[in-house]
């Protein structure tokens, strides 16, 4: 495959790549840059690919590495490292659900037929809004775990945080998302 | 006896590491009697499925009208 053929094939992949990067980097310019770099790297290796799907898989692997590099870089930023107001709010959201003995004040009800939501376009808008409204660090760890599909050990290593810190961030992120989806989608409140 | 607060932590951690036998046993026992924690388990499981569907949607190869290597 020539570079021209490849760039044509990958053109319709680009918007999806940008959305993929944007939700995780939370920075439009950084997302565009990461996608651009990944596409350029693919173009340079065009002759290696038999078809568009092999190239797409490869581009995603490159993009994924670029996102992890960026997270690693941000992880060293002392400002970003410190817990912030958003995380404190997420922590109280968690604590306030329980009484002094650790029992539910108001047990959450089950969602009825949540799988049906996956077919609805509007659900995905709410899903992305909820992820975007998480504080930076829990969102990053959740994204690495669930959207990039990394193992939690790998995440701790990349970000230089302890396993228990990693589990706490994942747990708070998940309960934050549960709360957001309950309010904004499953409408139980 | 596990509190609901601890149970939610174990539900979440069970998605990231293999729980010990004692942890698994304690959690199963708690879930039998606690509806709020069963709902939480459902919610977090759904979040995992939704995230994985989101990822697959974005990672799907470009459409191939000429039907290249499938």
PDB file of N, CA, C and O in Angstrom, chain A residues 29-84:
ATOM      1  N   UNK A  29      -6.474  20.493  21.449  1.00  0.00           N
ATOM      2  CA  UNK A  29      -5.238  20.664  20.687  1.00  0.00           C
ATOM      3  C   UNK A  29      -4.318  19.465  20.893  1.00  0.00           C
ATOM      4  O   UNK A  29      -3.747  18.941  19.929  1.00  0.00           O
ATOM      5  N   UNK A  30      -4.202  19.018  22.134  1.00  0.00           N
ATOM      6  CA  UNK A  30      -3.342  17.864  22.422  1.00  0.00           C
ATOM      7  C   UNK A  30      -3.883  16.616  21.723  1.00  0.00           C
ATOM      8  O   UNK A  30      -3.107  15.788  21.226  1.00  0.00           O
ATOM      9  N   UNK A  31      -5.210  16.482  21.657  1.00  0.00           N
ATOM     10  CA  UNK A  31      -5.821  15.318  21.000  1.00  0.00           C
ATOM     11  C   UNK A  31      -5.520  15.349  19.498  1.00  0.00           C
ATOM     12  O   UNK A  31      -5.126  14.342  18.911  1.00  0.00           O
ATOM     13  N   UNK A  32      -5.680  16.529  18.874  1.00  0.00           N
ATOM     14  CA  UNK A  32      -5.378  16.670  17.444  1.00  0.00           C
ATOM     15  C   UNK A  32      -3.913  16.325  17.171  1.00  0.00           C
ATOM     16  O   UNK A  32      -3.600  15.630  16.204  1.00  0.00           O
ATOM     17  N   UNK A  33      -3.019  16.811  18.029  1.00  0.00           N
ATOM     18  CA  UNK A  33      -1.586  16.545  17.859  1.00  0.00           C
ATOM     19  C   UNK A  33      -1.284  15.054  17.938  1.00  0.00           C
ATOM     20  O   UNK A  33      -0.537  14.523  17.116  1.00  0.00           O
ATOM     21  N   UNK A  34      -1.860  14.407  18.946  1.00  0.00           N
ATOM     22  CA  UNK A  34      -1.585  12.981  19.142  1.00  0.00           C
ATOM     23  C   UNK A  34      -2.065  12.182  17.928  1.00  0.00           C
ATOM     24  O   UNK A  34      -1.364  11.284  17.448  1.00  0.00           O
ATOM     25  N   UNK A  35      -3.253  12.526  17.421  1.00  0.00           N
ATOM     26  CA  UNK A  35      -3.800  11.815  16.261  1.00  0.00           C
ATOM     27  C   UNK A  35      -2.942  12.078  15.030  1.00  0.00           C
ATOM     28  O   UNK A  35      -2.611  11.164  14.260  1.00  0.00           O
ATOM     29  N   UNK A  36      -2.548  13.336  14.849  1.00  0.00           N
ATOM     30  CA  UNK A  36      -1.699  13.711  13.715  1.00  0.00           C
ATOM     31  C   UNK A  36      -0.402  12.900  13.728  1.00  0.00           C
ATOM     32  O   UNK A  36       0.001  12.341  12.703  1.00  0.00           O
ATOM     33  N   UNK A  37       0.229  12.827  14.903  1.00  0.00           N
ATOM     34  CA  UNK A  37       1.483  12.067  15.040  1.00  0.00           C
ATOM     35  C   UNK A  37       1.274  10.598  14.689  1.00  0.00           C
ATOM     36  O   UNK A  37       2.093   9.993  13.993  1.00  0.00           O
ATOM     37  N   UNK A  38       0.159  10.041  15.178  1.00  0.00           N
ATOM     38  CA  UNK A  38      -0.104   8.619  14.934  1.00  0.00           C
ATOM     39  C   UNK A  38      -0.335   8.368  13.440  1.00  0.00           C
ATOM     40  O   UNK A  38       0.173   7.389  12.882  1.00  0.00           O
ATOM     41  N   UNK A  39      -1.066   9.280  12.783  1.00  0.00           N
ATOM     42  CA  UNK A  39      -1.342   9.107  11.355  1.00  0.00           C
ATOM     43  C   UNK A  39      -0.065   9.266  10.523  1.00  0.00           C
ATOM     44  O   UNK A  39       0.155   8.531   9.559  1.00  0.00           O
ATOM     45  N   UNK A  40       0.773  10.226  10.927  1.00  0.00           N
ATOM     46  CA  UNK A  40       2.043  10.415  10.213  1.00  0.00           C
ATOM     47  C   UNK A  40       2.930   9.183  10.337  1.00  0.00           C
ATOM     48  O   UNK A  40       3.534   8.736   9.361  1.00  0.00           O
ATOM     49  N   UNK A  41       2.972   8.641  11.558  1.00  0.00           N
ATOM     50  CA  UNK A  41       3.784   7.435  11.777  1.00  0.00           C
ATOM     51  C   UNK A  41       3.279   6.300  10.898  1.00  0.00           C
ATOM     52  O   UNK A  41       4.074   5.531  10.341  1.00  0.00           O
ATOM     53  N   UNK A  42       1.958   6.213  10.737  1.00  0.00           N
ATOM     54  CA  UNK A  42       1.388   5.160   9.890  1.00  0.00           C
ATOM     55  C   UNK A  42       1.761   5.397   8.424  1.00  0.00           C
ATOM     56  O   UNK A  42       2.130   4.468   7.708  1.00  0.00           O
ATOM     57  N   UNK A  43       1.676   6.657   7.981  1.00  0.00           N
ATOM     58  CA  UNK A  43       1.987   6.987   6.592  1.00  0.00           C
ATOM     59  C   UNK A  43       3.432   6.606   6.270  1.00  0.00           C
ATOM     60  O   UNK A  43       3.725   6.083   5.183  1.00  0.00           O
ATOM     61  N   UNK A  44       4.331   6.809   7.227  1.00  0.00           N
ATOM     62  CA  UNK A  44       5.740   6.476   7.001  1.00  0.00           C
ATOM     63  C   UNK A  44       5.953   4.969   6.862  1.00  0.00           C
ATOM     64  O   UNK A  44       6.959   4.524   6.323  1.00  0.00           O
ATOM     65  N   UNK A  45       5.008   4.216   7.412  1.00  0.00           N
ATOM     66  CA  UNK A  45       5.143   2.757   7.370  1.00  0.00           C
ATOM     67  C   UNK A  45       4.132   2.106   6.434  1.00  0.00           C
ATOM     68  O   UNK A  45       3.848   0.917   6.555  1.00  0.00           O
ATOM     69  N   UNK A  46       3.613   2.914   5.505  1.00  0.00           N
ATOM     70  CA  UNK A  46       2.499   2.465   4.661  1.00  0.00           C
ATOM     71  C   UNK A  46       2.749   1.112   3.987  1.00  0.00           C
ATOM     72  O   UNK A  46       1.851   0.264   3.938  1.00  0.00           O
ATOM     73  N   UNK A  47       3.972   0.899   3.509  1.00  0.00           N
ATOM     74  CA  UNK A  47       4.208  -0.330   2.728  1.00  0.00           C
ATOM     75  C   UNK A  47       4.105  -1.591   3.588  1.00  0.00           C
ATOM     76  O   UNK A  47       4.011  -2.700   3.067  1.00  0.00           O
ATOM     77  N   UNK A  48       4.115  -1.431   4.910  1.00  0.00           N
ATOM     78  CA  UNK A  48       3.996  -2.611   5.788  1.00  0.00           C
ATOM     79  C   UNK A  48       2.582  -3.173   5.837  1.00  0.00           C
ATOM     80  O   UNK A  48       2.378  -4.295   6.276  1.00  0.00           O
ATOM     81  N   UNK A  49       1.583  -2.347   5.457  1.00  0.00           N
ATOM     82  CA  UNK A  49       0.203  -2.774   5.680  1.00  0.00           C
ATOM     83  C   UNK A  49      -0.419  -3.408   4.447  1.00  0.00           C
ATOM     84  O   UNK A  49      -0.350  -2.881   3.353  1.00  0.00           O
ATOM     85  N   UNK A  50      -1.063  -4.543   4.677  1.00  0.00           N
ATOM     86  CA  UNK A  50      -1.763  -5.234   3.600  1.00  0.00           C
ATOM     87  C   UNK A  50      -3.080  -4.538   3.290  1.00  0.00           C
ATOM     88  O   UNK A  50      -3.497  -4.424   2.161  1.00  0.00           O
ATOM     89  N   UNK A  51      -3.760  -4.114   4.333  1.00  0.00           N
ATOM     90  CA  UNK A  51      -5.080  -3.514   4.114  1.00  0.00           C
ATOM     91  C   UNK A  51      -5.389  -2.478   5.166  1.00  0.00           C
ATOM     92  O   UNK A  51      -4.591  -2.248   6.082  1.00  0.00           O
ATOM     93  N   UNK A  52      -6.544  -1.846   5.000  1.00  0.00           N
ATOM     94  CA  UNK A  52      -6.908  -0.739   5.882  1.00  0.00           C
ATOM     95  C   UNK A  52      -7.085  -1.192   7.328  1.00  0.00           C
ATOM     96  O   UNK A  52      -6.742  -0.462   8.249  1.00  0.00           O
ATOM     97  N   UNK A  53      -7.598  -2.410   7.547  1.00  0.00           N
ATOM     98  CA  UNK A  53      -7.842  -2.768   8.940  1.00  0.00           C
ATOM     99  C   UNK A  53      -6.544  -3.012   9.699  1.00  0.00           C
ATOM    100  O   UNK A  53      -6.430  -2.667  10.867  1.00  0.00           O
ATOM    101  N   UNK A  54      -5.534  -3.562   9.008  1.00  0.00           N
ATOM    102  CA  UNK A  54      -4.231  -3.733   9.655  1.00  0.00           C
ATOM    103  C   UNK A  54      -3.657  -2.363  10.016  1.00  0.00           C
ATOM    104  O   UNK A  54      -3.111  -2.165  11.113  1.00  0.00           O
ATOM    105  N   UNK A  55      -3.801  -1.412   9.100  1.00  0.00           N
ATOM    106  CA  UNK A  55      -3.280  -0.075   9.345  1.00  0.00           C
ATOM    107  C   UNK A  55      -4.018   0.587  10.507  1.00  0.00           C
ATOM    108  O   UNK A  55      -3.405   1.230  11.367  1.00  0.00           O
ATOM    109  N   UNK A  56      -5.351   0.408  10.555  1.00  0.00           N
ATOM    110  CA  UNK A  56      -6.141   1.036  11.615  1.00  0.00           C
ATOM    111  C   UNK A  56      -5.741   0.491  12.981  1.00  0.00           C
ATOM    112  O   UNK A  56      -5.583   1.240  13.949  1.00  0.00           O
ATOM    113  N   UNK A  57      -5.542  -0.829  13.050  1.00  0.00           N
ATOM    114  CA  UNK A  57      -5.129  -1.446  14.312  1.00  0.00           C
ATOM    115  C   UNK A  57      -3.801  -0.860  14.768  1.00  0.00           C
ATOM    116  O   UNK A  57      -3.596  -0.548  15.936  1.00  0.00           O
ATOM    117  N   UNK A  58      -2.910  -0.699  13.794  1.00  0.00           N
ATOM    118  CA  UNK A  58      -1.575  -0.181  14.085  1.00  0.00           C
ATOM    119  C   UNK A  58      -1.662   1.272  14.564  1.00  0.00           C
ATOM    120  O   UNK A  58      -1.037   1.653  15.539  1.00  0.00           O
ATOM    121  N   UNK A  59      -2.467   2.077  13.883  1.00  0.00           N
ATOM    122  CA  UNK A  59      -2.616   3.483  14.257  1.00  0.00           C
ATOM    123  C   UNK A  59      -3.164   3.588  15.687  1.00  0.00           C
ATOM    124  O   UNK A  59      -2.708   4.412  16.483  1.00  0.00           O
ATOM    125  N   UNK A  60      -4.116   2.719  16.013  1.00  0.00           N
ATOM    126  CA  UNK A  60      -4.666   2.761  17.373  1.00  0.00           C
ATOM    127  C   UNK A  60      -3.631   2.415  18.425  1.00  0.00           C
ATOM    128  O   UNK A  60      -3.594   3.017  19.497  1.00  0.00           O
ATOM    129  N   UNK A  61      -2.774   1.447  18.095  1.00  0.00           N
ATOM    130  CA  UNK A  61      -1.714   1.078  19.042  1.00  0.00           C
ATOM    131  C   UNK A  61      -0.771   2.263  19.259  1.00  0.00           C
ATOM    132  O   UNK A  61      -0.362   2.549  20.390  1.00  0.00           O
ATOM    133  N   UNK A  62      -0.451   2.968  18.170  1.00  0.00           N
ATOM    134  CA  UNK A  62       0.433   4.134  18.281  1.00  0.00           C
ATOM    135  C   UNK A  62      -0.242   5.234  19.106  1.00  0.00           C
ATOM    136  O   UNK A  62       0.358   5.825  20.006  1.00  0.00           O
ATOM    137  N   UNK A  63      -1.519   5.473  18.808  1.00  0.00           N
ATOM    138  CA  UNK A  63      -2.237   6.532  19.513  1.00  0.00           C
ATOM    139  C   UNK A  63      -2.314   6.212  21.008  1.00  0.00           C
ATOM    140  O   UNK A  63      -2.120   7.082  21.859  1.00  0.00           O
ATOM    141  N   UNK A  64      -2.591   4.944  21.294  1.00  0.00           N
ATOM    142  CA  UNK A  64      -2.685   4.506  22.683  1.00  0.00           C
ATOM    143  C   UNK A  64      -1.357   4.807  23.415  1.00  0.00           C
ATOM    144  O   UNK A  64      -1.362   5.342  24.518  1.00  0.00           O
ATOM    145  N   UNK A  65      -0.223   4.506  22.772  1.00  0.00           N
ATOM    146  CA  UNK A  65       1.071   4.784  23.393  1.00  0.00           C
ATOM    147  C   UNK A  65       1.278   6.280  23.597  1.00  0.00           C
ATOM    148  O   UNK A  65       1.856   6.694  24.597  1.00  0.00           O
ATOM    149  N   UNK A  66       0.797   7.066  22.644  1.00  0.00           N
ATOM    150  CA  UNK A  66       0.951   8.524  22.769  1.00  0.00           C
ATOM    151  C   UNK A  66       0.142   9.051  23.956  1.00  0.00           C
ATOM    152  O   UNK A  66       0.581   9.940  24.674  1.00  0.00           O
ATOM    153  N   UNK A  67      -1.048   8.482  24.144  1.00  0.00           N
ATOM    154  CA  UNK A  67      -1.874   8.909  25.279  1.00  0.00           C
ATOM    155  C   UNK A  67      -1.183   8.550  26.597  1.00  0.00           C
ATOM    156  O   UNK A  67      -1.120   9.358  27.513  1.00  0.00           O
ATOM    157  N   UNK A  68      -0.632   7.331  26.648  1.00  0.00           N
ATOM    158  CA  UNK A  68       0.047   6.914  27.877  1.00  0.00           C
ATOM    159  C   UNK A  68       1.264   7.809  28.144  1.00  0.00           C
ATOM    160  O   UNK A  68       1.496   8.217  29.295  1.00  0.00           O
ATOM    161  N   UNK A  69       2.023   8.148  27.086  1.00  0.00           N
ATOM    162  CA  UNK A  69       3.167   9.064  27.241  1.00  0.00           C
ATOM    163  C   UNK A  69       2.721  10.386  27.836  1.00  0.00           C
ATOM    164  O   UNK A  69       3.368  10.933  28.732  1.00  0.00           O
ATOM    165  N   UNK A  70       1.611  10.886  27.306  1.00  0.00           N
ATOM    166  CA  UNK A  70       1.105  12.180  27.766  1.00  0.00           C
ATOM    167  C   UNK A  70       0.657  12.085  29.238  1.00  0.00           C
ATOM    168  O   UNK A  70       0.935  12.972  30.038  1.00  0.00           O
ATOM    169  N   UNK A  71      -0.012  10.981  29.593  1.00  0.00           N
ATOM    170  CA  UNK A  71      -0.431  10.795  30.989  1.00  0.00           C
ATOM    171  C   UNK A  71       0.778  10.718  31.902  1.00  0.00           C
ATOM    172  O   UNK A  71       0.784  11.251  33.001  1.00  0.00           O
ATOM    173  N   UNK A  72       1.807  10.022  31.438  1.00  0.00           N
ATOM    174  CA  UNK A  72       3.009   9.864  32.247  1.00  0.00           C
ATOM    175  C   UNK A  72       3.642  11.232  32.474  1.00  0.00           C
ATOM    176  O   UNK A  72       4.042  11.567  33.584  1.00  0.00           O
ATOM    177  N   UNK A  73       3.683  12.028  31.401  1.00  0.00           N
ATOM    178  CA  UNK A  73       4.261  13.367  31.495  1.00  0.00           C
ATOM    179  C   UNK A  73       3.456  14.218  32.480  1.00  0.00           C
ATOM    180  O   UNK A  73       4.003  14.881  33.344  1.00  0.00           O
ATOM    181  N   UNK A  74       2.123  14.168  32.347  1.00  0.00           N
ATOM    182  CA  UNK A  74       1.271  14.952  33.241  1.00  0.00           C
ATOM    183  C   UNK A  74       1.370  14.470  34.672  1.00  0.00           C
ATOM    184  O   UNK A  74       1.212  15.247  35.605  1.00  0.00           O
ATOM    185  N   UNK A  75       1.611  13.172  34.838  1.00  0.00           N
ATOM    186  CA  UNK A  75       1.699  12.593  36.179  1.00  0.00           C
ATOM    187  C   UNK A  75       2.859  13.173  36.972  1.00  0.00           C
ATOM    188  O   UNK A  75       2.848  13.150  38.195  1.00  0.00           O
ATOM    189  N   UNK A  76       3.854  13.672  36.265  1.00  0.00           N
ATOM    190  CA  UNK A  76       5.016  14.252  36.953  1.00  0.00           C
ATOM    191  C   UNK A  76       4.802  15.719  37.286  1.00  0.00           C
ATOM    192  O   UNK A  76       5.617  16.317  37.979  1.00  0.00           O
ATOM    193  N   UNK A  77       3.716  16.275  36.768  1.00  0.00           N
ATOM    194  CA  UNK A  77       3.418  17.681  37.017  1.00  0.00           C
ATOM    195  C   UNK A  77       2.964  17.845  38.476  1.00  0.00           C
ATOM    196  O   UNK A  77       1.954  17.289  38.872  1.00  0.00           O
ATOM    197  N   UNK A  78       3.747  18.566  39.305  1.00  0.00           N
ATOM    198  CA  UNK A  78       3.417  18.645  40.741  1.00  0.00           C
ATOM    199  C   UNK A  78       2.042  19.254  41.016  1.00  0.00           C
ATOM    200  O   UNK A  78       1.375  18.873  41.980  1.00  0.00           O
ATOM    201  N   UNK A  79       1.586  20.150  40.149  1.00  0.00           N
ATOM    202  CA  UNK A  79       0.271  20.756  40.351  1.00  0.00           C
ATOM    203  C   UNK A  79      -0.827  19.697  40.156  1.00  0.00           C
ATOM    204  O   UNK A  79      -1.735  19.547  40.964  1.00  0.00           O
ATOM    205  N   UNK A  80      -0.653  18.927  39.067  1.00  0.00           N
ATOM    206  CA  UNK A  80      -1.650  17.902  38.768  1.00  0.00           C
ATOM    207  C   UNK A  80      -1.612  16.770  39.792  1.00  0.00           C
ATOM    208  O   UNK A  80      -2.612  16.105  40.035  1.00  0.00           O
ATOM    209  N   UNK A  81      -0.419  16.552  40.381  1.00  0.00           N
ATOM    210  CA  UNK A  81      -0.265  15.455  41.335  1.00  0.00           C
ATOM    211  C   UNK A  81      -1.061  15.667  42.615  1.00  0.00           C
ATOM    212  O   UNK A  81      -1.603  14.731  43.189  1.00  0.00           O
ATOM    213  N   UNK A  82      -1.110  16.910  43.075  1.00  0.00           N
ATOM    214  CA  UNK A  82      -1.815  17.194  44.315  1.00  0.00           C
ATOM    215  C   UNK A  82      -3.311  16.953  44.115  1.00  0.00           C
ATOM    216  O   UNK A  82      -3.850  17.227  43.056  1.00  0.00           O
ATOM    217  N   UNK A  83      -3.933  16.372  45.119  1.00  0.00           N
ATOM    218  CA  UNK A  83      -5.383  16.204  45.070  1.00  0.00           C
ATOM    219  C   UNK A  83      -5.997  17.595  44.996  1.00  0.00           C
ATOM    220  O   UNK A  83      -5.365  18.574  45.374  1.00  0.00           O
ATOM    221  N   UNK A  84      -7.190  17.731  44.464  1.00  0.00           N
ATOM    222  CA  UNK A  84      -7.760  19.061  44.312  1.00  0.00           C
ATOM    223  C   UNK A  84      -9.188  19.096  44.820  1.00  0.00           C
ATOM    224  O   UNK A  84      -9.689  18.108  45.361  1.00  0.00           O
TER     225      UNK A  84
END
